[in-house]
Short mmCIF file of C-alpha atoms in Angstrom, two decimals:
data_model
loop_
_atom_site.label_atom_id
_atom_site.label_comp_id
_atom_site.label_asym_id
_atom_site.label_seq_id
_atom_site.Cartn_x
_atom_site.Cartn_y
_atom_site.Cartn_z
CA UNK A 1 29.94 -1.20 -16.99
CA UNK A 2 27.37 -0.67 -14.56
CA UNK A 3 28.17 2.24 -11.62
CA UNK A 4 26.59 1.44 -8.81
CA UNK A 5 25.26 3.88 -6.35
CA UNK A 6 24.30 2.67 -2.43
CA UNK A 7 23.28 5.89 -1.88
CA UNK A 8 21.40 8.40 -3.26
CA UNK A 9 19.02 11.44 -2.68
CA UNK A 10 15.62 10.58 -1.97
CA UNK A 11 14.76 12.99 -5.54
CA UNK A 12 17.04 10.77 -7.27
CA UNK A 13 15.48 7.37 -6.51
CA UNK A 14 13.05 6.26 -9.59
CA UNK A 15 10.04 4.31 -8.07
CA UNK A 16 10.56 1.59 -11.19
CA UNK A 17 7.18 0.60 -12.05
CA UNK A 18 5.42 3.87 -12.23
CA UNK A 19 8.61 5.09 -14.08
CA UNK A 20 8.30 2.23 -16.48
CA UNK A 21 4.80 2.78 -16.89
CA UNK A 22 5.37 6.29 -17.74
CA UNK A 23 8.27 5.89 -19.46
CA UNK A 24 8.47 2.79 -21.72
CA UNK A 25 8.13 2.82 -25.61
CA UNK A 26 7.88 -0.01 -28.21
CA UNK A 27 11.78 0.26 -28.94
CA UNK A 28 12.12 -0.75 -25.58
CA UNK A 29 10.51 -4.42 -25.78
CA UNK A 30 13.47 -5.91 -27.55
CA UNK A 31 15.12 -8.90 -27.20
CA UNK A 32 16.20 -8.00 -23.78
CA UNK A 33 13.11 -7.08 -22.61
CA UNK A 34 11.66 -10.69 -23.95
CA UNK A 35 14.73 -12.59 -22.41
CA UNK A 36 14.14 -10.11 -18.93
CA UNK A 37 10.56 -11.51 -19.42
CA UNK A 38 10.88 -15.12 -20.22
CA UNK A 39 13.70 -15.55 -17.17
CA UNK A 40 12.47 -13.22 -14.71
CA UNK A 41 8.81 -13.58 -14.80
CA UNK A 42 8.60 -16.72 -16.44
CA UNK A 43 6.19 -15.21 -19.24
CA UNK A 44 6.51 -14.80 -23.07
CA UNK A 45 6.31 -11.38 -24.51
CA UNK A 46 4.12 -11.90 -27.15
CA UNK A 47 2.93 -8.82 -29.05
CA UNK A 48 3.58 -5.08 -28.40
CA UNK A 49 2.72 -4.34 -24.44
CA UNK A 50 0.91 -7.91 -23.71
CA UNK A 51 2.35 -10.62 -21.51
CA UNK A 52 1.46 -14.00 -21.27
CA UNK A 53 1.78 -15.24 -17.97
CA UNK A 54 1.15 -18.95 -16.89
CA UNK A 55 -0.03 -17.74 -13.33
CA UNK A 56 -1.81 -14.18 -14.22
CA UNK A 57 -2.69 -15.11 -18.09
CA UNK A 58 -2.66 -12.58 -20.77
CA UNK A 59 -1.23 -9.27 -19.33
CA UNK A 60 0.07 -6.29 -19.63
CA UNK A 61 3.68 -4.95 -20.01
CA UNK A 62 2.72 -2.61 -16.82
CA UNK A 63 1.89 -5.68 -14.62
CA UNK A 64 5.61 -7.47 -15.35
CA UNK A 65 7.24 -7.92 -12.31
CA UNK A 66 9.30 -4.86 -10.49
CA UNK A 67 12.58 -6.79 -11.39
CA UNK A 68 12.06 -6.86 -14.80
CA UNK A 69 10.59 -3.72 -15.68
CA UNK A 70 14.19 -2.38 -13.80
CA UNK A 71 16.44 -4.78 -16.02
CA UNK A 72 14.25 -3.08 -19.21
CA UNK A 73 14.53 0.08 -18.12
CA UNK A 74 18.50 0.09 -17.15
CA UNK A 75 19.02 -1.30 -20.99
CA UNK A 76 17.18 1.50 -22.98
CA UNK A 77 17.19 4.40 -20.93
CA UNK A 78 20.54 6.02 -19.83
CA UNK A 79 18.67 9.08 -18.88
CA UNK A 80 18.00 7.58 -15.16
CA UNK A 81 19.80 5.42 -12.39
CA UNK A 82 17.84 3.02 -12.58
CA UNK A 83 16.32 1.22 -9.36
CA UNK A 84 18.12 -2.19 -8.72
CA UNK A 85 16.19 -2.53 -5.04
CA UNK A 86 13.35 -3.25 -7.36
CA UNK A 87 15.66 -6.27 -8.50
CA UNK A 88 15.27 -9.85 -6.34
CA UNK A 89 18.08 -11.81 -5.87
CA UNK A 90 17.06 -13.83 -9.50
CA UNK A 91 17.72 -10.85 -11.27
CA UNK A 92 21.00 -10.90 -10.39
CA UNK A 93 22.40 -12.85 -13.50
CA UNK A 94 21.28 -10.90 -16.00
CA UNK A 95 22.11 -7.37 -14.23
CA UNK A 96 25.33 -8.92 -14.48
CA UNK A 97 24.96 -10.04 -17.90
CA UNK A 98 23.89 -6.47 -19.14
CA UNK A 99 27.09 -4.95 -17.27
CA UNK A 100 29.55 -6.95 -19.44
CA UNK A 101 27.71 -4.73 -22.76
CA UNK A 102 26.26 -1.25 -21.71
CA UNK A 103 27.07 0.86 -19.74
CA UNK A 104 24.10 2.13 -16.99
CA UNK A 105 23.84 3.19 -13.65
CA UNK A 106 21.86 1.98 -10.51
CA UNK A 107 20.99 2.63 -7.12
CA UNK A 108 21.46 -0.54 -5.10
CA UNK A 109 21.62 -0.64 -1.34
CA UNK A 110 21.04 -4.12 -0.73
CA UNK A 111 23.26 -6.66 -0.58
CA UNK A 112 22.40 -8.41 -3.81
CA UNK A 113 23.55 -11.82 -4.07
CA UNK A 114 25.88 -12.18 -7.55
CA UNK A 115 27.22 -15.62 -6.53
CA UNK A 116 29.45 -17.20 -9.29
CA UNK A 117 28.44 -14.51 -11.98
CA UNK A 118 31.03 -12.16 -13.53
CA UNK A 119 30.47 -8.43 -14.20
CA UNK A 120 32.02 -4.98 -14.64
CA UNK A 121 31.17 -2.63 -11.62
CA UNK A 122 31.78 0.56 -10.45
CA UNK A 123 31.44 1.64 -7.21
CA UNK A 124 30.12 5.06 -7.51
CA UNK A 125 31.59 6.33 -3.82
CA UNK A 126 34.93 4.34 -4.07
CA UNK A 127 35.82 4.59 -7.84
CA UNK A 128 36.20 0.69 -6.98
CA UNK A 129 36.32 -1.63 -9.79
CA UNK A 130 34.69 -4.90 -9.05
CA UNK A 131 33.96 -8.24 -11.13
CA UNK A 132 32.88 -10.35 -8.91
CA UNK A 133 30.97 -11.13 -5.71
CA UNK A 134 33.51 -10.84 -3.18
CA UNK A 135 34.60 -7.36 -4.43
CA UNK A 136 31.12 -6.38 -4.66
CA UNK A 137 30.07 -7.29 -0.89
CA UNK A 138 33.48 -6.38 0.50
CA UNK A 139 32.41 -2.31 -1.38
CA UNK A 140 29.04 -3.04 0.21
CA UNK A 141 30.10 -3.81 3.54
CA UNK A 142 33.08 -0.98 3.36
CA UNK A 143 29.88 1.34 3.05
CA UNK A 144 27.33 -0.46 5.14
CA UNK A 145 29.14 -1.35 8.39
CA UNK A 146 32.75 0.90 8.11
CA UNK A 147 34.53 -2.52 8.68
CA UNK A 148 38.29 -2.90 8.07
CA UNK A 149 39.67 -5.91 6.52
CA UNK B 1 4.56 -5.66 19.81
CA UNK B 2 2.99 -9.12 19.65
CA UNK B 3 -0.52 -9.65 17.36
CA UNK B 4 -2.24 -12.06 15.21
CA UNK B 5 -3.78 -11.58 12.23
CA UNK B 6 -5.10 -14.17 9.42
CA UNK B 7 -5.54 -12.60 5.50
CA UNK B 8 -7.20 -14.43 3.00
CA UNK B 9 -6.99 -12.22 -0.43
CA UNK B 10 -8.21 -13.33 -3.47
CA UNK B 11 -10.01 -12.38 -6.52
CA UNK B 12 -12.03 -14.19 -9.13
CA UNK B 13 -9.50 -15.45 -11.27
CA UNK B 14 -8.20 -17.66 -8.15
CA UNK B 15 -5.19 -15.80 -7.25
CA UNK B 16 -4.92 -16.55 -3.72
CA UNK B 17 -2.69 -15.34 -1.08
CA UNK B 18 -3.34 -16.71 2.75
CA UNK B 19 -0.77 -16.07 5.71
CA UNK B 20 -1.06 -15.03 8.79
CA UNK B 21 0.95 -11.64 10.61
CA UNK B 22 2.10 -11.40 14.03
CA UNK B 23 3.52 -8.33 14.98
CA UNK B 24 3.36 -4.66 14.37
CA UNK B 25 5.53 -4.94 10.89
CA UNK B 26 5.86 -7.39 8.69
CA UNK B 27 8.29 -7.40 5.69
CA UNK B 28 8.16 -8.93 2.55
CA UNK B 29 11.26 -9.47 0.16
CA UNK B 30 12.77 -12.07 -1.99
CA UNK B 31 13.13 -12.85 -5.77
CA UNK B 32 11.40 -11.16 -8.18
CA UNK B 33 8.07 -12.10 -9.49
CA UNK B 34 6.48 -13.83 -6.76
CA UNK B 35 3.56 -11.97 -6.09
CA UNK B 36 5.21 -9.32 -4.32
CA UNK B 37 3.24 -6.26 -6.19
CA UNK B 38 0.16 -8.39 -7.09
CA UNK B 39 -0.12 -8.49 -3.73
CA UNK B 40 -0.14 -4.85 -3.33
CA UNK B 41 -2.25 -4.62 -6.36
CA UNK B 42 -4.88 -7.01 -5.51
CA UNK B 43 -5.61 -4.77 -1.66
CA UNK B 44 -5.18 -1.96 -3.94
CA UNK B 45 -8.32 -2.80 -6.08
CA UNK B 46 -10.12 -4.08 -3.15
CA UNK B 47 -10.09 -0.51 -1.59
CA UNK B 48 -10.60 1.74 -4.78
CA UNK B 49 -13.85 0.23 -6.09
CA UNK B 50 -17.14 -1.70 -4.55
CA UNK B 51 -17.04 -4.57 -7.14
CA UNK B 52 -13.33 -5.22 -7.85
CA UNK B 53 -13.54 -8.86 -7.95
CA UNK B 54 -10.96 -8.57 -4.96
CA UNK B 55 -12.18 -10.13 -1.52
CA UNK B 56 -10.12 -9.80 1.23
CA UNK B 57 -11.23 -11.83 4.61
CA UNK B 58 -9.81 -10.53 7.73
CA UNK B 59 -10.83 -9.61 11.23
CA UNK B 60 -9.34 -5.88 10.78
CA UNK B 61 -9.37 -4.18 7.70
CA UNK B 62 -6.91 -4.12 5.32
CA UNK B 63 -5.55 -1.43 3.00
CA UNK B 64 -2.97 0.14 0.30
CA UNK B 65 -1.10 2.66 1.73
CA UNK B 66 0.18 5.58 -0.39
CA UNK B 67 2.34 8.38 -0.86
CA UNK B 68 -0.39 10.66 -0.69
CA UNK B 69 -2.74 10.91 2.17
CA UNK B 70 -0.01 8.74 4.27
CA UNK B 71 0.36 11.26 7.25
CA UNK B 72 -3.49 11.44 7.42
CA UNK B 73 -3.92 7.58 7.73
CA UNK B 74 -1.53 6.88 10.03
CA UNK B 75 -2.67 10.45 12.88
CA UNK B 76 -6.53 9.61 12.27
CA UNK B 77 -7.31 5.50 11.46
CA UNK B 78 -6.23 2.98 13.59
CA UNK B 79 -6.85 -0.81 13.65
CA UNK B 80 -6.38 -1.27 10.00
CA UNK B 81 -3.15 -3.36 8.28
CA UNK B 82 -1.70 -1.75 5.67
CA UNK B 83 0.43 -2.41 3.23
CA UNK B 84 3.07 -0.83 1.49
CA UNK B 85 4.57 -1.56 -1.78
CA UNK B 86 8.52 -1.14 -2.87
CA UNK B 87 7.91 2.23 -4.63
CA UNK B 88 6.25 3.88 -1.51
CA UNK B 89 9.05 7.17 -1.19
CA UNK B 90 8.82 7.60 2.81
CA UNK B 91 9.43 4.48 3.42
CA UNK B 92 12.60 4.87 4.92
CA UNK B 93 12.63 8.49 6.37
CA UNK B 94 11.92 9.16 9.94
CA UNK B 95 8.75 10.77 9.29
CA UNK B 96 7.00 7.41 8.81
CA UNK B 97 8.99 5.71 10.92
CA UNK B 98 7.61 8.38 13.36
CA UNK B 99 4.28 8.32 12.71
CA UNK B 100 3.93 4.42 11.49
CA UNK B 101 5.39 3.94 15.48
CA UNK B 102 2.91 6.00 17.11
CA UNK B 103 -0.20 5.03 15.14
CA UNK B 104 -2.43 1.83 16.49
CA UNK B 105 -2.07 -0.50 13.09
CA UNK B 106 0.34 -3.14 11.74
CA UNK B 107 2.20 -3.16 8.57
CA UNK B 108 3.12 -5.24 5.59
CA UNK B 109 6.18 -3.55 4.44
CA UNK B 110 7.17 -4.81 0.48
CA UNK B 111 10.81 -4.09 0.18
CA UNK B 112 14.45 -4.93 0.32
CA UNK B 113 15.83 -1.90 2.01
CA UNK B 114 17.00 -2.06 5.49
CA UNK B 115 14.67 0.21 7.47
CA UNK B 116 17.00 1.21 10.64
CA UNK B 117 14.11 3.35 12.14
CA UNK B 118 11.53 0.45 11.62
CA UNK B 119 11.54 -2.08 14.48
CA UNK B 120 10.84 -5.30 12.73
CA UNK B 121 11.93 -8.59 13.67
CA UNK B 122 14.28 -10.81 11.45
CA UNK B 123 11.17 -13.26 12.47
CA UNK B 124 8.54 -11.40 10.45
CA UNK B 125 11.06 -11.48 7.30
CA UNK B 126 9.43 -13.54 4.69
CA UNK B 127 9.63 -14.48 0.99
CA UNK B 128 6.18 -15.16 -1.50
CA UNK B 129 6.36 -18.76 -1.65
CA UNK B 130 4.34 -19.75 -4.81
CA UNK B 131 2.59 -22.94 -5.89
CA UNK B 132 0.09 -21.75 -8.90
CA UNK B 133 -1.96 -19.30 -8.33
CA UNK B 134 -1.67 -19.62 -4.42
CA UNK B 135 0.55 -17.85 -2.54
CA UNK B 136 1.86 -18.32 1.29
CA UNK B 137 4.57 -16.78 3.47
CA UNK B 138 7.93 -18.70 4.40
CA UNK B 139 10.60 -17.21 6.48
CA UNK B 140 13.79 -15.79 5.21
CA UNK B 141 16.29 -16.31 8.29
CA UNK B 142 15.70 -19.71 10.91
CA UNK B 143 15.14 -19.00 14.82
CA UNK B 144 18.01 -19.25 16.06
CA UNK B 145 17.68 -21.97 19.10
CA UNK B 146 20.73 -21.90 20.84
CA UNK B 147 23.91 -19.41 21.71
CA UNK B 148 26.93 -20.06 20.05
CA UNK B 149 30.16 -18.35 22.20
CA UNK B 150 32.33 -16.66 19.68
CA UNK B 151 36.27 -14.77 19.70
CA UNK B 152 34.58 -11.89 19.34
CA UNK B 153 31.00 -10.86 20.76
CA UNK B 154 29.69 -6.83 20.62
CA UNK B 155 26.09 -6.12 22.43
CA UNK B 156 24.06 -3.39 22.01
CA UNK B 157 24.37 -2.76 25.27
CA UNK B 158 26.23 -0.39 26.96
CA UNK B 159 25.28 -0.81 30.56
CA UNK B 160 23.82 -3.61 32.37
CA UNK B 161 23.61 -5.78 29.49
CA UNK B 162 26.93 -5.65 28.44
CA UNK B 163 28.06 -6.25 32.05
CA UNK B 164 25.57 -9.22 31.95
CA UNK B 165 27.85 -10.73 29.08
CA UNK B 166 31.15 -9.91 29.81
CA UNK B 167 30.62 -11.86 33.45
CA UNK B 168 29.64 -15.16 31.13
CA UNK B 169 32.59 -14.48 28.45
CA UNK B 170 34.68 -11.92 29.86
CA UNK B 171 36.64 -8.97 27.90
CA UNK B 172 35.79 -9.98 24.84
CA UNK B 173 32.36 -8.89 24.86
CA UNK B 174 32.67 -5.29 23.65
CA UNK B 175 29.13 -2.83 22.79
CA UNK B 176 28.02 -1.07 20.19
CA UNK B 177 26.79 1.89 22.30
CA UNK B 178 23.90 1.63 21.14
CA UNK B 179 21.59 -1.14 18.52
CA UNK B 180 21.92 1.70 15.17
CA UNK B 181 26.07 0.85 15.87
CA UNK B 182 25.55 -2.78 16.52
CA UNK B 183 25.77 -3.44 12.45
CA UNK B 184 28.42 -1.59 11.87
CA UNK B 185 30.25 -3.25 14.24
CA UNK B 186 32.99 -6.36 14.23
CA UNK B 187 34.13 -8.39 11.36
CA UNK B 188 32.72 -11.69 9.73
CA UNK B 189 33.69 -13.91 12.33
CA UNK B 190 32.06 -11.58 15.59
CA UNK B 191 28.90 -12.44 17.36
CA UNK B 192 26.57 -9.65 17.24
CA UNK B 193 24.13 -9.87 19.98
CA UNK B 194 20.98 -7.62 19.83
CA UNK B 195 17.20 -7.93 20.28
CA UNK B 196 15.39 -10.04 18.15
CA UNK B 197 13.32 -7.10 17.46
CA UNK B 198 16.13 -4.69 15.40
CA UNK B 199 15.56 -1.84 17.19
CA UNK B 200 14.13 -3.67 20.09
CA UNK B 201 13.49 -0.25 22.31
CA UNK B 202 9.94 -1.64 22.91
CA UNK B 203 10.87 -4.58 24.00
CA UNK B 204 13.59 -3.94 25.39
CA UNK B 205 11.78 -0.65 27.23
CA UNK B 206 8.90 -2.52 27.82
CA UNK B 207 11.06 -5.44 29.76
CA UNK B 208 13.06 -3.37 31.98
CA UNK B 209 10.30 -1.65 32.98
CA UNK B 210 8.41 -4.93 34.15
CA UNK B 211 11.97 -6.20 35.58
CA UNK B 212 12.64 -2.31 37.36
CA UNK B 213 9.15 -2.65 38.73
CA UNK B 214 8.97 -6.04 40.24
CA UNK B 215 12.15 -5.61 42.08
CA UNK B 216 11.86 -2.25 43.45
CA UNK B 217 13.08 -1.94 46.87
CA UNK B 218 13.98 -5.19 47.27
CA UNK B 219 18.01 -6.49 47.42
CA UNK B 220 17.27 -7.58 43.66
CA UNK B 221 16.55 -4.04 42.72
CA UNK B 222 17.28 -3.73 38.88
CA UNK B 223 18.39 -0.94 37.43
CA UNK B 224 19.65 -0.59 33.94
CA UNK B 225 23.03 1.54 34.05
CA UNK B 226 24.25 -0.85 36.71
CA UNK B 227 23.73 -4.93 36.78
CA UNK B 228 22.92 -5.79 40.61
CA UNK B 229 25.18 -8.48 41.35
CA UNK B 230 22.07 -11.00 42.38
CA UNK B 231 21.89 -11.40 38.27
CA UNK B 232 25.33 -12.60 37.95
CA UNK B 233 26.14 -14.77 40.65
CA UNK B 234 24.59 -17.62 42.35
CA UNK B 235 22.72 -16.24 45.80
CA UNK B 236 19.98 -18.78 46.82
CA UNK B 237 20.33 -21.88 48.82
CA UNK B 238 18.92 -23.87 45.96
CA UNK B 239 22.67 -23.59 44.69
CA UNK B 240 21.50 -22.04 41.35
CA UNK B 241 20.91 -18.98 39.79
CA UNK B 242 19.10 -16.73 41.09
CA UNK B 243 15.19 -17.67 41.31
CA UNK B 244 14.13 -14.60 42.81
CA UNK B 245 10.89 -14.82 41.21
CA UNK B 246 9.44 -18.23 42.20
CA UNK B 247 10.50 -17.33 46.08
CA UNK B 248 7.90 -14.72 46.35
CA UNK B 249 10.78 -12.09 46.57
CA UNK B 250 12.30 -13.50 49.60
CA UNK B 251 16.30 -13.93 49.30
CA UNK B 252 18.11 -15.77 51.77
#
């Protein structure tokens, strides 16, 4: 289940690649983190901390893409909301994906697109359950624009 | 705020990004890993060392902006673009909206956030389009070309340009009382109607200034809490709307 927060205090907000950077041990590049990495950046993960890329070539872990160093960090570290702003609309699948087996937080105050996917949500200001896109954006437009319905 | 500016970054391993900007801010979204923060990276390097393998051509200069030394920048430089990655805190407080509004430079904002106190234009909205190692711009949203009347219709407006709407489509033009309201505002089948610039108070400030100006003491005097009737109904013998302004001010 992930609980999703639109808000939150400016001290609360991670900024996701310096807290990766800072943050990330080898128990973190799992199989997630290579999936995250092979679907999100289109790279292979292919030793501890190096990246091949077909664009950049042979990188670092700390040059993935803000997306997927998010997805990584909202599997292996409870500790933090992670930040899903840092999370294009691509990421949106496996976000989803990761809701149906852990359970994480994240801040998320864009509209994120979830289309046909399937996913346990909480709506951390509601206590709204949603699984699927249309309870999502109706939550997010509840907060964003006080609309009735 | 209207400008043009052409950026060619690259660096020595052929990762190229070329578009052009045209206003004050520029923002820069879409899926992730397109570029977005090698991007940001690449200006990054460019700035912190002599020999970074980084060249950037452009007629102003270009530059990371960060977290520290922000305030500083944006009171003392001017005529520099900078740009601003996703993890840049002040983003959205009013501090840099405050300061990024009064300063003399434009802006590449990288982010998805909506930035209420940041008056960009849903035309200066792009995604990283990607082919290799080169990189362009591509707009999110389409201009818009034509007005489509809907049930419901809410302006910013309060004053004259609300009255200006509800004489073409009557009661069912409501406002927002204001364009931070405008948003929040109608359901999914209402027309929202605001300036193409989000906030728009430049623009909009700007124009009815001009408009206030040109028609002072004349019968065509405009004044923003109240529409003068010479906007809303036919007056000139031409038997269309008004065209005060290629009459040299002279109404019949």
């Amino acid at each position: 289940m992930v609980k999703v927060y639109f808000e939150l205090p400016d001290e609360e907000i991670i900024s996701t690649s310096k807290y990766f950077n800072n943050s990330y041990t080898d128990d973190w590049l799992d199989d997630w983190a290579k999936k995250v990495i092979r679907q999100i950046d289109n790279s292979t993960l292919i030793s501890s901390g190096i990246v091949d890329s077909p664009i950049l070539g042979p990188i670092t872990i700390r040059e993935i893409s803000g997306g997927a160093k998010a997805l990584i960090t909202m599997n292996s570290d409870a500790s933090v909301i992670s930040n899903a702003n840092s999370c294009g609309e691509n990421c949106a699948g496996l976000l989803a994906e990761l809701s149906l087996k852990k359970n994480f937080s994240i801040y998320l105050s864009y509209p994120m697109e979830f289309q046909a996917y399937t996913f346990d949500m909480e709506i951390a200001r509601t206590g709204k359950i949603c699984h699927k896109a249309e309870e999502f954006e109706k939550e997010y437009l509840l907060w964003r624009q006080n609309m009735t319905f | 705020m209207e400008t043009k500016h052409d950026l060619l970054i690259q660096n020595k391993r052929d990762i190229q990004f070329k578009f052009s900007i045209r206003r004050k801010f520029t923002v820069i979204r879409g899926n992730s890993a397109t570029g977005k923060s090698t991007l940001f990276q690449m200006v990054s390097d460019a700035n912190s060392s002599r020999q970074s393998g980084v060249t950037i051509s452009c007629d102003v200069p270009v530059k990371a902006l960060y977290e520290i030394g922000f305030k500083y920048e944006l009171e003392n430089e001017s005529g520099n673009i900078y740009i601003l990655d996703e993890d840049f805190g002040p983003l959205k407080s009013r501090e840099f909206a405050a300061k990024a509004l009064k300063s003399e430079n434009c802006f590449i904002l990288i982010t998805r956030e909506s930035l209420a106190s940041i008056p960009y234009s849903y035309k200066e909205i792009y995604n990283i389009k990607t082919s290799g190692k080169y990189h362009s711009l591509e707009n999110i949203y389409p201009e818009y070309d034509s007005f489509h009347e809907c049930d419901y219709m809410v302006t910013e407006d309060e004053d004259a340009g609300l009255e200006y709407y509800q004489s073409l489509y009557g009661d069912k033009v409501k406002s927002s009382h204001g364009n931070s309201n405008l948003s929040k505002s109608g359901g999914p089948d209402t027309l929202l109607i605001g300036d193409g610039c989000a906030i728009g108070t430049s623009t909009e400030k700007y124009c009815s200034e001009l408009l206030s100006d040109l028609t002072r003491n004349t019968s065509a005097q405009y004044t923003k809490s109240k529409l003068n009737s010479c906007y809303l109904h036919q007056c000139c013998c031409k038997g269309t709307k008004c065209d005060f302004y290629t009459r040299s001010k002279k109404i019949d």
